[in-house]
Amino acid sequence: MNSVAALGETPTRPALSAIPLFSDIADELLRSVAEAGRAHAYTAGHVVFRRGDPGDCLYSVLSGELRAFTSLDDGSELDLQRLKPGDSFGELALLDGGPRSNTVEALTDCHVFSVSREAFLDALPQSPRLIAAVLSNLVAYVRTSSERLLRQELEQRAIRAEMEVERLRALTQMVSGVAHEINTPLGIVNTAASVVTQRIASDALTRDVVDPRARAALEDVREAVDLIQANIRRAHGLVGNFKRLSVSQIADVKEALSIADVVRDAVGLFAINARQAKLDIQVLDALDDGGQRWIGYRGFLTQVILNLLTNVERYGYPDGTGGRVEVVVAEAARDPEFTIVVRDFGCGMPPDAVSRVFEPFYTTGRSKGATGLGMSIVHNLVTSVLKGRIQLASEPGGGTAVTVAVPKAIPD
Ligand SMILES: Nc1ncnc2c1ncn2[C@@H]1O[C@H](COP(=O)(O)OP(=O)(O)OP(=O)(O)O)[C@@H](O)[C@H]1O
Ligand SMILES: [Mg+2]
């Protein structure tokens, strides 16, 4: 409940004429507005009106300070406007007759003049200056509040993107850390298995064991050790992949390069696979000759492109159907950046796959031996070492486009 003390007294005309909204209107009209309105006192913290309340009055601040704010979906509040003496507010709901679109509360003890909707709508047609003043007040309000809302939205998006990058970084660090830990015991098991293989193959054993049951047991041991060794090789391969997640495990040298050449060379490395998979890969270079200089890493960017092309082959155009692939190198519209887009026109991905594509181990190809690390490695390379950004857009049946943006000169 508002603890409003309606002073009930009309502010003097000079007090009203100090309010810009009313400063230009004729004396007579000013008098009737002053008579139709009343002054209120609010103590700090009290609410003048809430979002959703009926818009029944126009307000002008006579003294003190108030704030207009709106509550966001996450429960937080976004300040839209600070209201100081001379400022008017609440005209939006008056004009459209709708409910209040935000809440206004007193920040300090304050005095506010209010005039009812009827009196205000009566006064409006009598003074073109009042109409102009109301409109300019409205425009200023809409402009500042939409700027604030936009800034807030952009900040939240940046925070969400940052959190996602952090989450993926933590996950990949964990995986590569586990891989590192597993490596040593795996090596010991491997050595032990080799020793067993050597010993059971030794002449002493094969010659002296004549009992058929002992020979059969020995044969069983040999098969078991073969199985152990085959699986150690597989585990070793997986650990190698997991370690690739940690970019610190890969070395590359930063140098001055033509980015278009690096991209063309990477596509060239993929040529044999492309032929087999019937992929028609076109490199489109939108840069001028002089504008291709990139201070970057050939090896890392090559890995990124090869991973993306491998996915196009495997998932974009599965079953060797083949199709068109575009690799576009261009200059980003903003900032000194290059963008590389790898686009296919194949199967595409459903939204839940798009949101998980950069997670380590997310794969739809596990039955075909995929581990789901490719895009995670790509993400890591782009954000950590190439100091850039990556984005994937895809929809079922509509193909997939991966956009990588990297600085023209990668900072140290
Ligand atoms: N161009 C694409 N078209 C359709 N789906 C794709 C495309 N690229 C990736 N995907 C989907 O994203 C998943 C994750 O890709 P990612 O490269 O991380 O793993 P993977 O290719 O399955 O395994 P790995 O790269 O470790 O061999 C894939 O399993 C696939 O479902
Ligand atoms: Mg892959």
PDB file of C-alpha atoms in Angstrom, residues 8 64 99 115 122 141 159 166 196 205 212 215 222 226 241 247 250-251 259 275 293 296 300 340 375 380 390 407 411:
ATOM      1  CA  GLY A   8      -4.612  18.172  -1.379  1.00  0.00           C
ATOM      2  CA  GLY A  64      13.023  14.832  -4.718  1.00  0.00           C
ATOM      3  CA  PRO A  99      -2.127  -0.280 -17.947  1.00  0.00           C
ATOM      4  CA  VAL A 115      -3.343  15.584 -13.001  1.00  0.00           C
ATOM      5  CA  ASP A 122      -9.157  17.928 -21.979  1.00  0.00           C
ATOM      6  CA  TYR A 141      11.530   8.263 -22.584  1.00  0.00           C
ATOM      7  CA  ILE A 159      27.530 -13.130 -20.117  1.00  0.00           C
ATOM      8  CA  GLU A 166      33.825 -21.378 -19.551  1.00  0.00           C
ATOM      9  CA  VAL A 196      53.316 -61.998 -20.677  1.00  0.00           C
ATOM     10  CA  LEU A 205      57.228 -72.998 -22.192  1.00  0.00           C
ATOM     11  CA  PRO A 212      47.179 -81.235 -23.648  1.00  0.00           C
ATOM     12  CA  ARG A 215      48.590 -76.540 -23.647  1.00  0.00           C
ATOM     13  CA  ARG A 222      47.641 -66.246 -25.300  1.00  0.00           C
ATOM     14  CA  ASP A 226      45.989 -60.649 -27.498  1.00  0.00           C
ATOM     15  CA  ASN A 241      42.183 -38.023 -28.843  1.00  0.00           C
ATOM     16  CA  VAL A 247      45.452 -27.204 -26.919  1.00  0.00           C
ATOM     17  CA  ILE A 250      49.706 -29.242 -29.673  1.00  0.00           C
ATOM     18  CA  ALA A 251      52.472 -26.992 -30.880  1.00  0.00           C
ATOM     19  CA  ILE A 259      44.739 -16.663 -44.721  1.00  0.00           C
ATOM     20  CA  ARG A 275      36.663 -37.048 -54.308  1.00  0.00           C
ATOM     21  CA  ARG A 293      47.721 -10.977 -44.356  1.00  0.00           C
ATOM     22  CA  GLY A 296      48.187 -16.563 -37.125  1.00  0.00           C
ATOM     23  CA  PHE A 300      45.596 -24.845 -35.896  1.00  0.00           C
ATOM     24  CA  ILE A 340      35.739 -18.320 -42.545  1.00  0.00           C
ATOM     25  CA  MET A 375      33.757 -29.951 -32.647  1.00  0.00           C
ATOM     26  CA  ASN A 380      38.824 -24.992 -28.147  1.00  0.00           C
ATOM     27  CA  ILE A 390      32.743 -19.784 -33.532  1.00  0.00           C
ATOM     28  CA  PRO A 407      41.525 -11.552 -35.305  1.00  0.00           C
ATOM     29  CA  PRO A 411      47.501 -11.348 -29.879  1.00  0.00           C
TER      30      PRO A 411
END
